[in-house]
Amino acid sequence: MKYTINEIAKLCNVGKSTVSRVLNKDPKVRSETREKVQRVIDRLGFQPNRSARAMRAGREPVVGVIVSKLDSGSESQTLRAILQALQVEHITPLIVESRFQAEQVRHHFQLFRKRQVNAVILFGFFPLPLEIVREWQGPLVVIARTYPNINSIYYNDEQAITCLMSELYRQGHRRIAYLGIEDSDETTGKLRTQSYLQFCRSHHILPNLTLVELSAESAYRHCAELFTQPVDALVCATGRLALGAFKFSQQSGKVFQMAYVGYNEPLQYMLPNALSFDFGYYQAGLKAVELLMRQLQGESLTEHHLISVEQS
Amino acid sequence: MKYTINEIAKLCNVGKSTVSRVLNKDPKVRSETREKVQRVIDRLGFQPNRSARAMRAGREPVVGVIVSKLDSGSESQTLRAILQALQVEHITPLIVESRFQAEQVRHHFQLFRKRQVNAVILFGFFPLPLEIVREWQGPLVVIARTYPNINSIYYNDEQAITCLMSELYRQGHRRIAYLGIEDSDETTGKLRTQSYLQFCRSHHILPNLTLVELSAESAYRHCAELFTQPVDALVCATGRLALGAFKFSQQSGKVFQMAYVGYNEPLQYMLPNALSFDFGYYQAGLKAVELLMRQLQGESLTEHHLISVEQS
DNA sequence: CTGAAAGCGCTAACAC
DNA sequence: GTGTTAGCGCTTTCAG
C-alpha cells in the first residue's frame, strides 16, 4: 500500500539514490534506467513521503493566510486565487480568521511561529496598526493596505471612487451623495472620502456625505442623514455599507442610483443595475502569492503593487 | 535562530532523549531536570521540527476539506468550526472548493492522494453520486448528506421544514407556499418537499409548490408561479432560493411572510422578520472533526450524526 | 552514469 | 530517571 524509495529500488534492481534521482528529474540518469524506474513508480502509484522530503530539505513551505472573514465576497475571491496559486507551488496554506481584530492578528502570528510558518499573507481589510504588522519577522505580503517597507498589494482607492463618480456623472446624475468610513481608517476611509470630495470640487458638485462604521447596520442607521437633501445617486465606500443603504432604500422607499466599491454577490444579484467597482480581487490573490514567492526566494526588495481592474 | 533537540541537550548537559521526553511530557523525568530543560527551551524559543516529528511518527496528519463554495454563509460557519477544531488537534487542513461539481470532487480526491492526505471532510451541499464519494478510500466524513457505510453529519430536513411550517401555522398563516428543489436531489430536494406535503396533509392546507434549481435566479424566475393563488407565507428550501424569492417580492410588490432553511447573513439582515432555521452549522463542523478523529484513531464504525438546532 | 553511505531532527527501545 | 543507539524516508556527497 505505502511504498518507500527503498522498496522501489529493490524492485527495479537499482540503488535508492537512482530512484531519488528519477523522482527529482536529475538529468544524469540513463533514459533507459529512468524509464524502468518510472514504470514501476507509476504502476505502484508510489508517492515519496512528504515529511521525509521536507525534513531533508530543512524546511517545509507553509504560508499562513490571515483573512478577515471567511464569508466575505471580496476576500473569498482573493482567497480562492491564493489557494490555487499556492497549490501550484506545492506550498501548504494555513488559513485563519482575524474577524477584523488586530489582537487576533497578533495571536495568529504567535501560532504561526509555533507552527513554523515561513511566510504570511495578511488581509488588511480593516485598520491595522503598523506595530502589530511589524511583529511578523519574515516574508509577508499585506493585501489592501500599505506600510513602509512591507510588501503589499493594494487597491487604487482614488481610481475606484473617481471611476464610479465619473460614470454616475456621465449618466447625468448631479446630486451624488457619499456613504464612507471614518478617517481613522486610512485607506478605505480617508482616501476614498478625499477622492469623493476631490471629484465634487472639480465638477462643481455640492458634497453630501456621511461617515460611518464599517458595518451594514451603521450604514443603514446613518443613511437618512444624507437624504435630508435630494439625492440622485449614492456612492458607498464598501459593499457592506451598500447593503445597509439598500435596506434603507427598501424601508424608506427612496429611489436612487447605487454605486459601491467591492464585490458582493447577493447585492449584485439584488441590484443588478448598481454600479460596482471590482478591484480585481482574484488578480490580487495571484499577485500576492507571486510577491511572496519572490521573498521566499531571497529577493528582499519591497514592492507595493497596485491592482485595479474595472467592472460592471 | 533555529535550534535542534541536540543543541538544547548540550546546553542543558543532558541527553537528547531527555529533551525529547520533556517535549512529550513523559512523566518519568525528574521535575528538577524537566524544569532545567524547559527553561532553556523557553528562553531560546525552541520549537521541535515538525517535519522530523511527522516523519518519525510515520504520518503527518492532514485532513482534506472540500467545501462547495468558500463564500457561502452556511458553509463558512461550519468551516470555521472545522478549522478551529483541527487546529486544536494539530492537524493541517487542506481546503479546496468543489463549486458544486461532482467532477471537481473526484479531481480533489486525486490531489489528496498525491499529497498524502489522511482523511477528508466533504461538504455535500449538492447531489453527489455515491460512486464518486466511494472513490475516497480512507477516513471520510460527509456533511449534509448520507450514504450507506459512510460517516456523516446530516441535517434533519424533515424537522427543519416541519418546524418552520408549524411556526407559520401558529402565526395564523394558512396559505403557505413552498419553493423547493427538484427530487433528483434526495435530501435538500425530495425530503424537504415531502415534509412540506406531509405537513399540508395533516393540517388541511392546500399545497402550493414549485420545484426549481438550486440558484437564486431559478427561484426568482419560478416564484411567480406560486402567486397565481393567494399566498400568506412562503417557505424556501434554502437560503439561496430565499434570495431569489426576496427579489421577486421586491419586483412584484407581493407581501408575505418569508421562511427558509439555512443561514444567510445578508438575507437575515435584509429580512430580519423572516423565519430561518439554522441547523447548527458550527456544531456540525465540530462534530465532523470529532467523527473524523475517531476514524483516525482506528474505530471504524459508521455513524450518522443528526444535527439540529433551532434558531430565529 | 550509478551505488554506498552519511546524515536531516526526532522518538523509542534498550541499557545502565 | 537518564543516556546511548538505531532508525523513520529521503537527498546528497563521494567513490567507483
XYZ file of C-alpha atoms (C1' of nucleotides) in Angstrom:
656
model
C 0.000 0.000 0.000
C 2.579 2.505 1.057
C 5.933 2.099 -0.604
C 9.269 3.631 0.192
C 12.050 4.628 -2.081
C 13.923 1.577 -0.863
C 11.284 -0.892 -1.946
C 11.054 0.720 -5.342
C 14.819 0.459 -5.651
C 14.798 -3.251 -4.863
C 12.008 -3.927 -7.312
C 13.983 -2.173 -10.011
C 17.325 -3.641 -9.063
C 18.847 -0.221 -8.683
C 20.125 1.776 -5.751
C 17.780 4.037 -3.909
C 19.746 7.073 -4.951
C 18.851 6.312 -8.529
C 15.197 6.249 -7.643
C 15.668 9.529 -5.862
C 17.282 10.965 -8.958
C 14.396 9.871 -11.105
C 11.993 11.469 -8.679
C 13.909 14.694 -8.786
C 14.358 14.685 -12.530
C 18.105 14.600 -12.266
C 19.307 14.671 -15.900
C 22.264 12.380 -15.349
C 20.296 9.156 -15.378
C 20.371 6.938 -18.400
C 16.992 7.272 -20.049
C 16.709 3.525 -20.124
C 17.107 3.293 -16.365
C 14.836 6.234 -15.863
C 12.027 4.616 -17.778
C 12.394 1.332 -15.978
C 12.159 3.042 -12.631
C 9.400 5.395 -13.679
C 7.309 2.474 -14.872
C 7.466 0.790 -11.508
C 6.723 4.044 -9.732
C 3.684 4.601 -11.884
C 2.441 1.078 -11.647
C 2.598 1.107 -7.876
C 1.415 4.667 -7.585
C 4.337 5.403 -5.354
C 4.430 8.836 -3.764
C 7.559 9.962 -1.931
C 6.942 10.762 1.682
C 6.387 14.461 2.144
C 7.641 14.692 5.682
C 10.883 12.963 4.869
C 11.494 15.251 1.952
C 10.627 18.281 3.991
C 12.973 17.231 6.733
C 15.784 16.621 4.344
C 15.211 19.958 2.685
C 15.358 21.564 6.097
C 12.114 23.392 5.683
C 8.560 22.721 4.746
C 6.968 25.549 2.868
C 3.925 26.709 4.770
C 2.236 30.031 4.240
C -0.074 31.449 6.860
C -3.071 33.245 5.450
C -4.978 35.626 7.695
C -8.307 36.563 6.191
C -10.609 38.920 7.995
C -13.762 36.944 7.393
C -14.260 33.688 5.574
C -17.663 34.541 4.223
C -16.854 37.814 2.579
C -17.353 38.070 -1.139
C -14.305 40.133 -1.980
C -11.980 38.199 0.245
C -13.209 34.832 -0.913
C -12.327 35.776 -4.452
C -8.817 36.625 -3.413
C -8.505 33.628 -1.157
C -9.566 31.359 -3.973
C -6.769 32.688 -6.128
C -4.264 32.352 -3.316
C -5.247 28.777 -2.640
C -4.866 27.838 -6.250
C -1.565 29.616 -6.708
C -0.085 28.081 -3.587
C -1.190 24.670 -4.683
C 0.793 25.037 -7.854
C 3.860 25.897 -5.812
C 3.264 22.938 -3.507
C 3.007 25.217 -0.560
C 0.624 24.418 2.232
C -1.649 27.267 3.262
C -2.692 27.668 6.857
C -5.862 29.711 6.960
C -7.104 31.652 9.953
C -9.612 34.436 10.525
C -8.875 37.782 12.114
C -12.508 38.857 12.322
C -11.343 42.426 11.866
C -9.488 42.384 15.164
C -5.890 43.452 15.333
C -5.486 41.460 18.504
C -6.422 38.297 16.642
C -3.729 39.014 14.106
C -1.164 39.201 16.859
C -2.429 35.935 18.212
C -2.231 34.250 14.833
C 1.330 35.423 14.378
C 2.208 33.591 17.546
C 0.525 30.465 16.349
C 2.369 30.740 13.061
C 5.680 30.905 14.809
C 4.820 27.807 16.754
C 3.803 26.010 13.636
C 6.894 27.136 11.827
C 5.118 29.038 9.159
C 7.594 30.518 6.723
C 5.591 33.351 5.319
C 2.330 35.207 5.749
C -0.344 36.736 3.609
C -2.408 39.183 5.596
C -5.728 40.625 4.532
C -5.829 44.171 5.805
C -9.423 44.993 5.147
C -9.520 46.973 8.354
C -7.238 49.415 10.169
C -4.245 47.554 11.463
C -1.503 49.309 13.437
C 1.934 49.116 11.899
C 3.466 47.860 15.113
C 1.325 44.777 15.004
C 2.154 44.043 11.396
C 5.799 44.518 12.275
C 5.568 41.683 14.738
C 5.893 39.259 11.899
C 9.547 38.802 11.188
C 9.872 37.189 7.829
C 8.282 37.137 4.411
C 4.962 38.936 4.436
C 2.529 40.361 1.957
C -0.283 42.603 3.074
C -3.372 42.921 0.940
C -5.461 46.073 0.757
C -3.210 48.237 2.877
C 0.324 49.581 2.632
C 3.040 50.076 5.177
C 6.568 51.329 4.747
C 8.998 48.545 3.890
C 6.346 45.896 3.757
C 5.306 44.200 0.581
C 1.745 44.792 -0.302
C -0.980 44.518 -2.830
C -3.213 47.477 -2.537
C -6.104 48.906 -4.324
C -6.347 52.178 -6.082
C -8.899 53.810 -3.837
C -8.820 57.071 -5.684
C -9.358 55.436 -9.032
C -12.257 53.387 -7.704
C -14.168 56.363 -6.394
C -13.310 58.600 -9.302
C -14.361 55.929 -11.720
C -17.719 55.385 -10.060
C -18.297 59.113 -9.780
C -17.432 59.719 -13.415
C -19.829 57.072 -14.548
C -22.619 58.464 -12.417
C -21.836 61.921 -13.695
C -21.864 60.682 -17.244
C -25.266 59.137 -16.623
C -26.469 62.605 -15.776
C -26.549 62.404 -12.000
C -25.501 65.561 -10.245
C -26.691 65.157 -6.686
C -24.334 62.387 -5.723
C -24.142 61.501 -2.049
C -21.383 59.519 -0.376
C -21.500 56.982 2.414
C -17.994 56.410 3.688
C -15.833 55.202 6.500
C -14.361 57.393 9.192
C -10.925 58.881 8.660
C -9.337 56.685 11.269
C -9.224 54.112 8.503
C -6.544 55.491 6.256
C -7.402 53.744 3.003
C -10.999 52.602 2.934
C -11.867 55.685 4.951
C -9.840 58.822 4.459
C -8.529 58.168 0.966
C -11.872 57.337 -0.532
C -13.591 60.221 1.166
C -10.995 62.606 -0.168
C -11.402 61.250 -3.655
C -15.088 61.905 -3.407
C -14.542 65.442 -2.223
C -11.948 65.979 -4.899
C -14.317 64.897 -7.606
C -17.065 67.092 -6.228
C -14.756 70.079 -6.222
C -13.602 69.610 -9.775
C -17.099 69.012 -11.060
C -18.888 71.640 -9.051
C -20.972 69.196 -7.104
C -22.074 70.075 -3.626
C -20.714 67.304 -1.383
C -23.254 65.401 0.683
C -21.596 62.770 2.764
C -21.763 60.831 5.994
C -19.042 58.784 7.585
C -19.983 55.643 9.457
C -18.528 52.478 10.871
C -17.696 49.521 8.687
C -20.963 47.644 9.079
C -24.208 47.408 7.203
C -26.108 48.371 10.306
C -24.147 51.546 10.835
C -24.634 52.478 7.194
C -28.331 51.831 7.471
C -28.726 53.953 10.554
C -26.901 56.937 9.161
C -28.206 56.790 5.651
C -31.174 59.019 6.359
C -28.858 61.915 7.139
C -27.906 62.089 3.505
C -31.476 62.263 2.371
C -32.355 65.479 4.147
C -31.367 66.822 0.745
C -32.389 65.424 -2.613
C -30.159 62.624 -3.828
C -29.870 61.160 -7.333
C -27.165 58.672 -6.681
C -25.253 57.228 -3.776
C -21.676 56.017 -3.692
C -20.780 53.618 -0.897
C -17.203 53.047 0.185
C -17.742 49.303 0.545
C -20.194 46.564 -0.300
C -21.056 46.186 3.347
C -22.182 49.789 3.549
C -24.076 49.362 0.312
C -26.072 46.570 1.891
C -27.134 48.932 4.660
C -28.003 51.596 2.121
C -30.005 49.089 0.160
C -32.009 48.281 3.239
C -32.529 51.959 3.807
C -33.855 52.375 0.306
C -36.220 49.485 0.878
C -37.551 50.865 4.104
C -37.742 54.490 3.083
C -38.899 53.987 -0.455
C -36.210 56.362 -1.668
C -35.094 55.689 -5.205
C -31.559 56.441 -6.339
C -28.752 55.017 -8.387
C -26.450 52.921 -6.232
C -22.715 52.545 -6.665
C -20.167 50.856 -4.433
C -16.639 49.636 -4.242
C -16.170 45.900 -3.871
C -17.624 42.621 -4.831
C -20.777 41.430 -3.187
C -22.668 38.612 -4.790
C -26.025 38.911 -3.071
C -26.041 42.629 -3.599
C -25.079 42.287 -7.227
C -27.965 39.912 -7.576
C -30.471 42.099 -5.815
C -29.311 45.264 -7.501
C -28.106 44.322 -10.950
C -28.255 47.943 -12.009
C -25.988 49.155 -9.283
C -22.519 50.195 -10.312
C -19.795 48.227 -8.621
C -16.067 48.589 -8.822
C -14.262 45.298 -8.597
C -10.599 45.853 -7.923
C -9.712 42.542 -9.434
C -9.673 40.531 -6.271
C -8.701 37.349 -7.985
C -5.724 39.012 -9.621
C -4.751 40.415 -6.277
C -4.524 36.923 -4.854
C -2.281 35.706 -7.642
C -0.100 38.751 -7.301
C 0.154 38.277 -3.562
C 1.490 34.773 -3.963
C 3.889 35.933 -6.639
C 5.294 38.622 -4.379
C 5.597 36.150 -1.557
C 7.422 33.653 -3.713
C 9.980 36.258 -4.597
C 10.576 36.982 -0.959
C 10.925 33.311 -0.210
C 13.466 33.071 -2.955
C 15.580 35.617 -1.229
C 14.806 38.789 -3.083
C 14.177 41.102 -0.216
C 13.073 44.162 -2.086
C 9.859 45.827 -1.060
C 7.164 46.236 -3.620
C 3.828 47.879 -3.473
C 1.640 46.518 -6.123
C -1.289 48.456 -7.357
C -4.194 46.398 -8.516
C -7.004 47.937 -10.464
C -9.466 46.421 -12.815
C -12.815 47.905 -13.575
C -16.027 46.018 -13.933
C -19.753 46.246 -14.220
C 17.890 31.156 15.414
C 16.809 27.630 14.728
C 17.776 25.099 17.340
C 17.645 21.352 17.336
C 16.950 18.982 20.126
C 20.629 18.158 20.129
C 21.755 21.683 20.807
C 19.245 22.039 23.575
C 20.538 18.819 25.063
C 24.118 20.049 25.032
C 23.190 23.353 26.587
C 21.416 21.516 29.379
C 24.056 18.847 29.804
C 21.515 16.118 29.281
C 20.923 13.553 26.553
C 18.680 14.438 23.684
C 16.175 11.807 24.681
C 15.622 13.680 27.899
C 14.825 16.780 25.958
C 12.507 14.723 23.828
C 10.824 13.408 26.941
C 10.299 16.886 28.242
C 8.796 17.903 24.945
C 6.452 14.969 25.011
C 5.524 15.390 28.635
C 6.830 11.982 29.541
C 6.136 11.657 33.297
C 9.299 9.785 34.068
C 11.587 12.784 34.151
C 12.742 14.240 37.419
C 10.912 17.527 37.849
C 14.198 19.200 38.563
C 15.595 18.099 35.223
C 12.378 18.909 33.490
C 12.417 22.471 34.722
C 16.033 22.980 33.800
C 15.357 21.802 30.277
C 12.085 23.636 29.953
C 13.750 26.859 30.989
C 16.286 26.612 28.217
C 13.612 25.674 25.717
C 11.551 28.671 26.682
C 14.456 31.059 26.743
C 15.542 30.072 23.272
C 12.031 29.748 21.942
C 12.921 26.347 20.622
C 10.275 24.593 18.535
C 10.763 20.965 17.600
C 10.894 20.446 13.871
C 7.511 19.447 12.561
C 8.719 17.501 9.591
C 11.075 15.408 11.644
C 8.342 14.584 14.099
C 5.945 13.784 11.326
C 8.434 11.506 9.676
C 9.200 9.720 12.877
C 5.529 9.257 13.581
C 5.200 7.772 10.142
C 2.437 10.062 9.134
C 1.626 13.703 9.138
C -1.976 14.339 9.924
C -3.512 16.241 7.054
C -7.217 16.488 6.503
C -8.566 17.490 3.137
C -11.642 19.696 3.321
C -13.813 20.012 0.256
C -16.250 22.872 0.591
C -18.657 23.627 -2.186
C -18.161 27.359 -2.130
C -15.920 29.464 0.032
C -18.254 32.406 0.210
C -21.331 30.630 1.416
C -22.790 31.639 4.725
C -23.781 28.217 5.988
C -20.603 26.535 4.896
C -18.353 29.229 6.255
C -19.869 28.710 9.656
C -19.091 25.038 9.514
C -15.680 25.576 8.006
C -14.813 27.982 10.783
C -15.606 25.319 13.336
C -13.634 22.704 11.444
C -10.592 24.930 11.173
C -10.627 25.623 14.855
C -11.177 22.040 15.873
C -8.431 20.769 13.613
C -6.080 23.356 14.951
C -6.579 22.022 18.436
C -5.713 18.559 17.188
C -2.644 19.894 15.384
C -3.965 18.646 12.120
C -3.321 20.592 8.974
C -6.375 21.262 6.844
C -6.113 21.384 3.096
C -9.033 23.357 1.760
C -10.385 23.133 -1.752
C -13.605 24.122 -3.495
C -15.898 21.815 -5.391
C -18.088 24.579 -6.781
C -20.990 22.173 -6.666
C -19.406 19.918 -9.261
C -19.034 16.216 -8.621
C -16.232 16.098 -11.152
C -14.259 18.573 -9.092
C -14.638 16.327 -6.079
C -13.140 13.458 -7.989
C -10.293 15.677 -9.043
C -9.664 16.802 -5.489
C -9.557 13.217 -4.301
C -6.739 12.605 -6.717
C -4.873 15.610 -5.479
C -5.375 14.440 -1.925
C -3.869 11.092 -2.687
C -0.853 12.778 -4.209
C -0.469 14.993 -1.224
C -0.919 12.080 1.128
C -3.959 13.416 2.820
C -5.086 11.042 5.535
C -8.706 11.934 5.804
C -11.391 14.006 4.169
C -14.296 16.150 5.192
C -16.662 16.625 2.302
C -19.411 19.192 2.128
C -22.261 17.619 0.267
C -24.467 20.618 -0.256
C -25.382 19.290 -3.653
C -26.258 15.921 -5.183
C -23.177 13.773 -5.251
C -23.243 10.245 -6.677
C -22.269 7.527 -4.244
C -19.719 6.071 -6.645
C -17.754 9.286 -6.570
C -17.788 9.502 -2.807
C -16.680 5.896 -2.717
C -13.560 6.817 -4.591
C -12.057 8.042 -1.393
C -10.572 5.078 0.380
C -9.930 6.082 3.924
C -11.364 8.135 6.720
C -14.141 10.361 5.476
C -16.955 12.396 6.883
C -19.650 13.787 4.665
C -21.604 16.803 5.776
C -25.215 17.414 4.811
C -25.765 14.130 3.030
C -25.771 10.461 3.981
C -24.557 7.361 2.230
C -24.554 3.772 3.383
C -21.441 2.896 5.355
C -20.040 6.381 5.232
C -19.755 8.573 8.261
C -21.808 11.680 8.019
C -23.225 14.692 9.698
C -26.559 15.388 8.275
C -29.381 17.691 8.897
C -32.853 16.868 9.913
C -34.628 18.044 6.814
C -37.985 16.953 7.993
C -37.634 18.694 11.291
C -36.485 21.897 9.626
C -39.462 22.133 7.324
C -41.949 20.977 9.912
C -40.608 23.448 12.389
C -40.875 26.365 10.003
C -44.347 25.283 8.909
C -45.554 24.929 12.469
C -44.366 28.362 13.362
C -46.029 29.891 10.325
C -49.178 27.995 11.162
C -49.024 29.174 14.729
C -48.727 32.748 13.473
C -52.018 32.223 11.735
C -50.866 31.690 8.163
C -52.851 29.128 6.221
C -51.912 29.706 2.630
C -48.325 28.599 2.832
C -46.451 28.132 -0.426
C -43.239 26.200 -0.888
C -40.250 26.849 -3.094
C -38.157 23.733 -3.270
C -35.524 21.780 -5.103
C -36.226 19.080 -7.626
C -36.461 15.488 -6.456
C -33.214 14.498 -8.093
C -31.630 15.976 -5.006
C -32.513 13.429 -2.381
C -32.150 15.500 0.769
C -32.443 19.194 0.041
C -34.951 18.324 -2.658
C -37.158 15.303 -2.168
C -37.047 15.037 1.597
C -37.922 18.626 2.248
C -40.655 18.660 -0.354
C -42.216 15.601 1.202
C -42.092 17.145 4.629
C -43.934 20.126 3.273
C -46.576 17.954 1.667
C -46.867 15.915 4.819
C -47.490 18.956 6.913
C -50.049 20.250 4.473
C -51.895 16.956 4.553
C -52.031 16.748 8.310
C -53.097 20.356 8.673
C -55.549 20.505 5.820
C -53.597 23.031 3.862
C -53.816 23.043 0.113
C -50.246 22.549 -1.155
C -48.885 25.225 -3.429
C -45.364 24.470 -4.507
C -42.819 24.855 -7.253
C -39.570 22.981 -7.657
C -36.609 24.775 -9.101
C -32.865 24.528 -9.478
C -30.520 25.406 -6.673
C -29.919 29.017 -7.597
C -31.389 32.357 -6.687
C -32.064 33.101 -10.306
C -34.061 29.939 -10.826
C -36.062 30.656 -7.699
C -36.731 34.162 -8.838
C -37.922 33.099 -12.254
C -40.322 30.487 -10.976
C -41.606 32.314 -7.974
C -44.462 33.942 -9.851
C -45.999 30.532 -10.475
C -46.803 30.257 -6.797
C -48.542 33.581 -6.721
C -51.258 32.725 -9.208
C -53.017 31.873 -5.963
C -53.079 33.975 -2.838
C -50.115 33.355 -0.570
C -49.665 34.346 3.064
C -46.295 32.838 3.632
C -43.516 31.213 1.675
C -41.120 28.509 2.783
C -37.895 28.203 0.821
C -35.810 25.059 0.882
C -32.570 27.012 1.063
C -31.209 30.492 1.668
C -30.204 30.759 -1.960
C -33.768 30.233 -3.081
C -34.943 32.691 -0.477
C -32.718 35.336 -2.019
C -34.456 34.809 -5.333
C -37.845 34.947 -3.655
C -36.853 38.126 -1.911
C -36.008 39.689 -5.225
C -39.337 38.528 -6.554
C -41.146 40.180 -3.684
C -39.237 43.380 -4.364
C -40.082 43.409 -8.025
C -43.663 42.243 -7.736
C -44.607 44.133 -4.639
C -46.080 40.978 -3.147
C -46.046 40.891 0.604
C -45.754 37.645 2.512
C -44.042 36.084 5.466
C -40.765 34.508 4.443
C -39.195 31.414 5.929
C -36.155 29.448 4.821
C -33.755 26.754 5.822
C -30.149 27.791 6.266
C -28.006 30.625 7.374
C -27.625 33.626 5.169
C -26.203 36.756 6.659
C -27.202 39.321 4.057
C -30.676 37.901 3.886
C -31.016 37.839 7.640
C -30.009 41.450 7.609
C -32.388 42.454 4.867
C -35.267 40.435 6.216
C -34.935 40.386 9.965
C -38.514 39.226 10.271
C -38.044 36.197 8.110
C -38.024 32.857 9.858
C -34.835 30.949 9.360
C -33.872 27.504 10.501
C -30.232 27.232 11.359
C -29.211 23.608 11.627
C -26.363 24.484 13.874
C -23.687 24.709 11.274
C -20.967 25.467 13.728
C -21.840 22.435 15.805
C -21.829 20.361 12.662
C -18.235 21.340 12.000
C -17.132 20.358 15.473
C -18.951 17.089 15.199
C -17.438 16.366 11.833
C -13.945 16.689 13.203
C -14.861 14.566 16.178
C -16.140 11.788 13.943
C -13.071 12.014 11.811
C -10.767 11.816 14.791
C -12.421 8.625 15.852
C -11.856 7.121 12.455
C -8.249 8.201 12.508
C -7.879 6.526 15.847
C -8.937 3.284 14.324
C -12.554 2.992 15.305
C -14.046 2.076 12.017
C -17.685 2.152 12.922
C -20.035 4.130 10.771
C -22.080 6.833 12.361
C -24.686 9.103 11.002
C -24.979 12.093 13.148
C -28.083 14.134 13.181
C -27.572 17.790 13.858
C -30.485 20.008 14.639
C -30.648 23.240 16.477
C -33.369 25.744 16.014
C -32.918 29.438 15.806
C -34.552 32.714 14.974
C 26.024 7.168 -15.054
C 25.101 4.583 -10.587
C 25.552 2.646 -5.722
C 27.058 3.014 -0.898
C 26.924 5.690 2.968
C 26.179 9.642 5.796
C 23.103 12.173 7.940
C 18.490 15.764 8.397
C 15.757 16.114 13.710
C 13.258 13.354 16.253
C 11.383 9.245 19.087
C 11.505 4.754 21.194
C 13.722 0.704 22.664
C 17.239 -0.693 25.390
C 20.647 -0.402 28.685
C 22.642 1.494 32.866
C 15.440 8.578 35.664
C 18.560 9.263 32.035
C 21.955 8.381 28.217
C 23.008 5.574 24.107
C 21.652 3.831 19.895
C 19.065 2.682 15.961
C 16.480 4.007 12.531
C 11.925 6.782 10.024
C 12.373 8.065 4.161
C 14.755 10.888 1.697
C 18.724 13.610 -0.676
C 23.387 14.295 -1.429
C 28.209 13.812 -1.384
C 31.703 10.653 -2.718
C 33.588 6.794 -4.937
C 33.665 3.949 -8.417
